Coordinates of C-alpha atoms and ligand atoms in Angstrom, one line a residue:
M1 CA -18.1 -0.9 14.2
Q2 CA -16.2 -4.4 14.2
T3 CA -14.4 -4.7 17.3
N4 CA -13.1 -8.4 17.4
L5 CA -9.8 -8.1 15.1
R6 CA -7.5 -9.5 17.8
G7 CA -5.5 -12.2 16.3
R8 CA -6.2 -11.3 12.5
D9 CA -3.9 -11.5 9.9
L10 CA -3.8 -8.5 7.0
I11 CA -2.7 -9.6 3.8
T12 CA -5.0 -7.7 2.0
L13 CA -7.8 -5.4 2.9
Q14 CA -9.9 -7.4 0.3
E15 CA -10.2 -10.0 3.1
W16 CA -11.5 -7.5 5.4
T17 CA -14.9 -6.1 5.6
K18 CA -15.9 -2.7 4.9
D19 CA -16.9 -2.3 8.3
E20 CA -13.6 -3.7 9.8
I21 CA -11.6 -1.4 7.7
G22 CA -13.9 1.3 9.0
T23 CA -12.8 0.3 12.5
L24 CA -9.1 0.7 11.5
L25 CA -9.7 4.5 9.7
D26 CA -11.5 5.3 13.2
V27 CA -9.1 4.2 15.3
A28 CA -6.2 5.5 13.0
F29 CA -7.4 8.7 13.1
T30 CA -8.0 8.8 17.0
L31 CA -4.4 7.6 17.3
K32 CA -3.1 10.8 15.2
R33 CA -5.1 13.1 17.3
D34 CA -3.8 11.4 20.6
R35 CA -0.3 11.7 19.0
A36 CA -0.6 15.7 18.1
L37 CA -1.9 16.4 21.6
G38 CA 0.8 14.4 23.4
Q39 CA -1.5 11.7 24.7
P40 CA 0.1 8.7 25.4
H41 CA -1.5 5.7 24.0
P42 CA 0.6 2.3 25.4
Y43 CA -1.8 -0.4 24.2
L44 CA 0.9 -2.8 23.3
R45 CA 3.2 -2.4 26.4
D46 CA 5.3 -5.8 26.5
R47 CA 4.4 -6.7 23.2
V48 CA 6.9 -7.5 20.3
L49 CA 6.6 -7.4 16.4
A50 CA 9.4 -9.0 14.0
M51 CA 9.6 -7.1 11.0
L52 CA 11.1 -9.3 8.4
F53 CA 12.4 -7.8 5.5
F54 CA 13.7 -9.5 1.7
F55 CA 13.5 -6.1 0.2
A56 CA 14.6 -2.3 0.9
S57 CA 12.2 -0.1 2.9
T58 CA 12.6 3.7 4.2
R59 CA 8.9 4.7 5.2
T60 CA 7.4 0.9 5.8
R61 CA 10.5 0.2 8.5
A62 CA 10.5 3.6 10.1
S63 CA 6.8 3.9 10.4
F64 CA 6.3 0.3 11.9
E65 CA 9.2 0.6 14.1
A66 CA 8.3 4.0 15.1
G67 CA 4.3 3.0 15.8
M68 CA 5.4 -0.1 17.9
A69 CA 7.7 2.3 20.1
Q70 CA 4.6 4.7 20.7
L71 CA 2.3 1.9 21.5
G72 CA 4.6 0.6 24.3
G73 CA 6.1 -2.1 22.7
H74 CA 9.2 -3.1 20.3
A75 CA 9.9 -4.1 17.1
Q76 CA 12.7 -6.0 16.0
F77 CA 14.3 -5.7 12.5
I78 CA 15.0 -8.9 10.7
E79 CA 16.4 -9.0 7.2
S80 CA 16.7 -12.2 4.9
R81 CA 20.1 -11.6 4.0
S82 CA 21.8 -11.4 7.2
T83 CA 19.8 -14.4 9.0
Q84 CA 19.7 -18.0 8.2
I85 CA 16.6 -17.3 6.2
A86 CA 19.2 -17.1 3.5
H87 CA 20.6 -20.2 4.2
G88 CA 17.3 -22.2 4.4
D89 CA 14.7 -21.1 7.2
T90 CA 11.5 -22.6 5.4
A91 CA 8.3 -20.1 5.9
K92 CA 6.9 -23.0 8.0
E93 CA 9.8 -22.7 10.6
I94 CA 9.8 -18.9 10.5
G95 CA 6.4 -18.8 11.3
E96 CA 6.3 -21.2 14.0
I97 CA 9.4 -19.8 15.5
L98 CA 8.9 -16.3 15.3
G99 CA 5.5 -16.7 16.3
R100 CA 6.5 -18.2 19.4
Y101 CA 8.9 -15.5 20.4
N102 CA 6.5 -12.4 18.9
D103 CA 3.2 -11.5 19.2
G104 CA 2.8 -10.5 15.6
I105 CA 5.1 -10.8 12.4
A106 CA 5.2 -8.2 9.8
I107 CA 6.7 -9.2 6.2
R108 CA 8.1 -7.6 3.2
H109 CA 8.7 -9.8 0.4
C110 CA 8.1 -8.4 -3.3
D111 CA 9.6 -11.0 -5.6
W112 CA 7.2 -11.4 -8.2
G113 CA 5.1 -14.9 -7.9
V114 CA 6.8 -15.6 -4.6
G115 CA 6.0 -12.7 -2.1
N116 CA 2.6 -13.6 -1.1
T117 CA 2.8 -17.4 -1.1
Y118 CA 5.3 -16.9 1.5
L119 CA 3.6 -14.6 3.6
R120 CA 0.3 -16.9 3.4
E121 CA 2.8 -20.0 4.3
V122 CA 4.2 -18.3 7.2
A123 CA 0.5 -17.1 8.4
Q124 CA -0.6 -20.8 8.1
A125 CA 2.4 -21.8 10.7
S126 CA 2.2 -18.8 12.9
R127 CA 0.2 -18.4 16.0
V128 CA 0.4 -14.5 16.0
P129 CA -1.2 -12.4 13.0
V130 CA 0.9 -11.9 10.0
L131 CA 0.9 -8.3 8.5
N132 CA 2.1 -7.6 4.8
M133 CA 4.4 -4.9 4.6
Q134 CA 4.1 -5.4 0.9
C135 CA 4.4 -8.1 -1.5
D136 CA 4.2 -9.1 -4.8
V137 CA 0.2 -8.5 -5.3
Y138 CA -0.8 -6.2 -2.2
H139 CA 0.4 -3.2 -0.2
P140 CA -2.6 -2.9 2.3
H141 CA -0.8 -0.4 4.7
Q142 CA 0.1 2.1 1.8
A143 CA -3.6 1.6 0.5
L144 CA -5.2 2.3 4.2
A145 CA -2.8 5.4 4.5
D146 CA -3.8 6.4 1.2
L147 CA -7.4 6.4 1.8
M148 CA -7.0 8.3 5.4
T149 CA -5.3 11.0 3.1
M150 CA -8.2 11.1 0.9
I151 CA -10.7 11.2 3.5
E152 CA -8.6 14.1 5.1
R153 CA -8.8 15.9 1.8
F154 CA -11.9 15.5 1.0
G155 CA -14.0 14.7 3.7
D156 CA -16.7 12.2 2.0
V157 CA -15.0 10.8 -0.8
R158 CA -18.1 8.9 -2.3
G159 CA -18.4 10.2 -5.9
R160 CA -14.7 11.7 -6.1
T161 CA -12.6 10.1 -8.9
A162 CA -9.4 8.7 -8.3
T163 CA -7.1 8.4 -11.4
V164 CA -4.7 5.2 -10.4
S165 CA -2.2 5.9 -13.3
W166 CA 1.0 4.3 -14.4
A167 CA 4.1 6.7 -14.6
C168 CA 7.6 6.1 -16.6
A169 CA 10.3 5.2 -14.5
A170 CA 14.2 4.8 -15.0
S171 CA 15.0 2.9 -11.9
Y172 CA 13.6 -0.5 -11.8
Q173 CA 10.6 -2.7 -12.5
K174 CA 8.4 -1.7 -9.4
P175 CA 6.1 -4.0 -7.7
I176 CA 2.4 -3.9 -9.1
S177 CA 1.1 -4.3 -5.4
V178 CA 0.3 -0.5 -4.9
P179 CA -2.1 0.0 -8.0
Q180 CA -3.8 -3.3 -7.2
S181 CA -4.3 -2.5 -3.6
L182 CA -5.6 1.0 -4.5
V183 CA -7.9 -0.2 -7.3
L184 CA -9.5 -3.0 -4.9
L185 CA -10.1 -0.4 -2.0
L186 CA -11.2 2.6 -3.2
P187 CA -14.3 1.8 -5.4
R188 CA -15.5 0.0 -1.5
F189 CA -15.5 3.6 -0.4
G190 CA -17.8 4.8 -3.4
M191 CA -14.9 6.2 -5.4
N192 CA -14.9 6.2 -9.1
V193 CA -11.6 4.6 -10.3
R194 CA -9.6 5.4 -13.4
L195 CA -6.9 2.7 -13.9
V196 CA -4.9 4.4 -16.6
H197 CA -1.5 2.5 -18.0
P198 CA -0.1 1.5 -21.6
P199 CA -1.1 -2.0 -22.8
E200 CA 2.2 -3.6 -21.7
F201 CA 1.6 -2.6 -18.0
A202 CA -1.8 -4.3 -17.2
L203 CA -2.5 -5.6 -13.6
M204 CA -3.3 -9.1 -12.4
P205 CA -6.8 -10.0 -14.4
D206 CA -8.1 -11.8 -11.0
I207 CA -7.3 -8.4 -9.2
I208 CA -9.3 -6.4 -12.2
E209 CA -11.9 -8.9 -11.8
Q210 CA -12.3 -8.1 -8.2
A211 CA -12.1 -4.3 -8.3
Q212 CA -14.8 -4.4 -10.9
H213 CA -17.0 -6.4 -8.6
N214 CA -16.1 -4.1 -5.9
A215 CA -17.3 -0.9 -7.9
R216 CA -20.8 -2.6 -9.0
E217 CA -21.4 -3.7 -5.2
A218 CA -20.7 0.2 -4.3
H219 CA -22.6 1.6 -7.3
A220 CA -19.1 3.2 -8.1
G221 CA -17.3 3.8 -11.4
F222 CA -14.3 1.7 -12.7
E223 CA -12.8 2.5 -16.0
I224 CA -9.2 1.0 -17.7
M225 CA -8.0 3.5 -19.8
H226 CA -5.1 3.9 -22.1
D227 CA -4.1 7.8 -22.4
F228 CA -2.1 9.3 -19.8
A229 CA -4.0 12.8 -20.6
D230 CA -7.4 11.5 -20.8
G231 CA -6.9 9.6 -17.6
I232 CA -6.2 12.9 -15.5
R233 CA -8.8 15.0 -17.2
G234 CA -11.3 16.4 -14.7
T235 CA -10.5 13.8 -11.9
D236 CA -9.6 14.6 -8.0
V237 CA -6.8 12.4 -7.4
V238 CA -3.8 11.9 -9.7
Y239 CA -2.0 8.8 -8.2
A240 CA 0.6 8.7 -11.0
K241 CA 3.5 6.0 -9.9
S242 CA 5.7 3.6 -11.9
W243 CA 4.9 -0.2 -12.0
G244 CA 6.7 -3.2 -14.0
A245 CA 5.4 -5.1 -16.8
M246 CA 5.0 -8.4 -15.3
Q247 CA 1.9 -9.3 -17.2
T248 CA 4.0 -9.1 -20.4
T249 CA 7.6 -10.0 -19.3
T250 CA 9.6 -10.5 -16.1
D251 CA 12.8 -9.7 -18.1
E252 CA 14.3 -6.4 -16.2
A253 CA 15.8 -5.3 -19.4
E254 CA 12.7 -5.9 -21.8
G255 CA 10.8 -4.4 -18.9
A256 CA 13.0 -1.1 -19.2
R257 CA 12.8 -0.9 -22.8
L258 CA 8.8 -1.0 -22.4
S259 CA 8.9 1.8 -19.9
A260 CA 11.0 3.8 -21.9
K261 CA 8.8 3.9 -25.1
Y262 CA 6.2 5.9 -22.6
A263 CA 8.8 8.7 -21.4
S264 CA 5.9 11.1 -21.8
W265 CA 4.0 9.6 -19.0
L266 CA 5.4 12.0 -16.3
T267 CA 3.2 14.5 -14.2
D268 CA 4.1 17.7 -14.8
D269 CA 2.4 21.3 -14.3
R270 CA 1.0 20.7 -17.8
H271 CA -0.7 17.5 -17.0
L272 CA -1.9 18.4 -13.4
A273 CA -3.7 21.2 -14.9
L274 CA -6.0 18.9 -16.6
A275 CA -7.2 17.6 -13.4
G276 CA -10.1 19.2 -11.5
E277 CA -9.2 22.3 -9.5
D278 CA -9.2 21.0 -6.2
A279 CA -7.3 18.0 -7.2
V280 CA -4.4 16.5 -5.1
F281 CA -1.4 14.5 -6.4
M282 CA -0.3 11.5 -4.5
H283 CA 2.4 9.1 -4.6
P284 CA 3.8 6.3 -2.2
L285 CA 7.5 7.3 -2.5
P286 CA 10.1 6.8 -3.3
A287 CA 9.6 8.5 -6.6
D288 CA 12.1 8.9 -9.7
R289 CA 11.8 12.7 -9.7
G290 CA 11.9 14.0 -13.3
V291 CA 10.9 10.8 -14.9
E292 CA 7.7 9.6 -13.0
V293 CA 6.8 13.0 -11.8
A294 CA 8.3 16.6 -11.8
D295 CA 10.0 18.5 -8.6
S296 CA 7.2 21.4 -9.1
V297 CA 4.4 18.6 -8.8
L298 CA 6.0 16.6 -5.8
D299 CA 6.8 19.6 -4.0
G300 CA 4.1 21.8 -5.1
P301 CA 0.7 22.8 -3.1
R302 CA -1.1 20.0 -4.5
S303 CA 1.0 17.2 -3.3
A304 CA -0.1 15.1 -0.6
V305 CA 3.0 13.0 -0.4
Y306 CA 4.1 13.8 2.9
D307 CA 0.7 13.3 4.4
Q308 CA 0.5 10.1 2.9
A309 CA 3.9 9.1 4.2
E310 CA 3.0 10.3 8.0
N311 CA -0.6 8.4 7.7
R312 CA 1.4 5.3 7.3
L313 CA 2.3 5.5 11.1
H314 CA -1.2 6.3 12.2
G315 CA -3.0 3.7 10.2
Q316 CA -0.4 0.9 10.7
K317 CA -0.7 1.7 14.4
A318 CA -4.7 1.2 14.4
V319 CA -3.8 -2.3 12.7
L320 CA -1.2 -3.3 15.1
A321 CA -3.2 -2.2 18.2
L322 CA -6.3 -3.9 17.3
T323 CA -4.8 -7.0 15.8
M324 CA -2.1 -7.6 18.3
S325 CA -3.5 -6.2 21.9
Ligands
CP1 N1 6.0 3.4 0.3 C1 6.8 2.5 0.5 O1 6.3 1.6 1.0 O2 7.9 3.3 1.3 P1 9.3 2.3 1.5 O3 9.3 1.2 0.3 O4 10.3 3.1 1.7 O5 8.7 1.5 2.7

C-alpha cells in the first residue's frame, strides 16, 4: 500500500500508480463503511477546500462539499462567473492566492482545449494539491467511483468486459472526459474494454494510444468497435453515455447534426438483453432520458447509477483525506 500521498495533485489517475489507486480504493471502502456505521472520521479538521467551478454541476459539487464536512473541514464554493476570474484573475494568480487561503483547490473547467491547461497552470502555481473535478480531457473522480461500483458488483473485476459506448444526446455536446478516463483506468485493473462509437465520435488519439498501452501491460483486451449492438453483446458492463464530436468538429450545431444521425444508439431493454446475464448498466448522470437511455433501463434492476453517484462521495473523501491531511 502506498501511503505517501500528501500534497499530491489529482488531475488524471494516469499519473498515479496502480498501487496508489489501490490505496484510494482501500480508504474509500473504509470511509464508506465508517459512514454506514455512523463512525466519525474527522481527518481534515480545520482544513478548507476551494471548489472552483467554470461549468455546472450537481453531483460533483454536492459530493465534494458533503465529503469535506464529513471529514471535519469546510468547502468553499467559488463560481468563475460571479468572481473576478471573469474579469481577468489568471490561473497563476488563482493558484498562488487560493493556495494560500486553502489546503486544497478543486476545479471544474470543461472548455475544450482550455480546461486541462488551466488546471495544470493553477497546479504549477499552487502550494496545495489541485484536484480535477472534470476538465476537457479527464474526469478522474468519476472513474474512481465507477471502478468502486464495478468492484462492489463483481468482486474481482479482472477478466470482466466493460463496454464504454457513445450514446445519442439531444441536449449539448458533452465532454469526452468520462470515456477517456474509463478507457485509461479499467484495463489497468485487468478489465477488457470495448470502446464503441460512430466514426465521428472518436476520442483523443494520444488517450487511445495510452489506453492500448495500459491494456497490453495488464494483459487485458482493448477493442474499438463501431456497432452499438455488437459492442453490447455478452458484455458485463454497459456504460453508455453521450459525448461530443470534438475530434471531428467543435461546431455545436454540426455536432448536434452528427449526433442525430445515430438516434438508434439508445440503451433500451432490447439492447440490454444482448449483454451478459449479470450485466449492469452504468451512467455518470445527468442522462438525456429517452434519448441516451430508456427510463426502464435507467430505473431498472440492472442500473447501478445511484451506487455510482454515491461512490463519488466515498472515493473523493479518500482522495481528500490522503492528499490534504
Ligand atoms: N457525473 C457528474 O460529474 O455529475 P455533475 O455534472 O452533476 O457533477
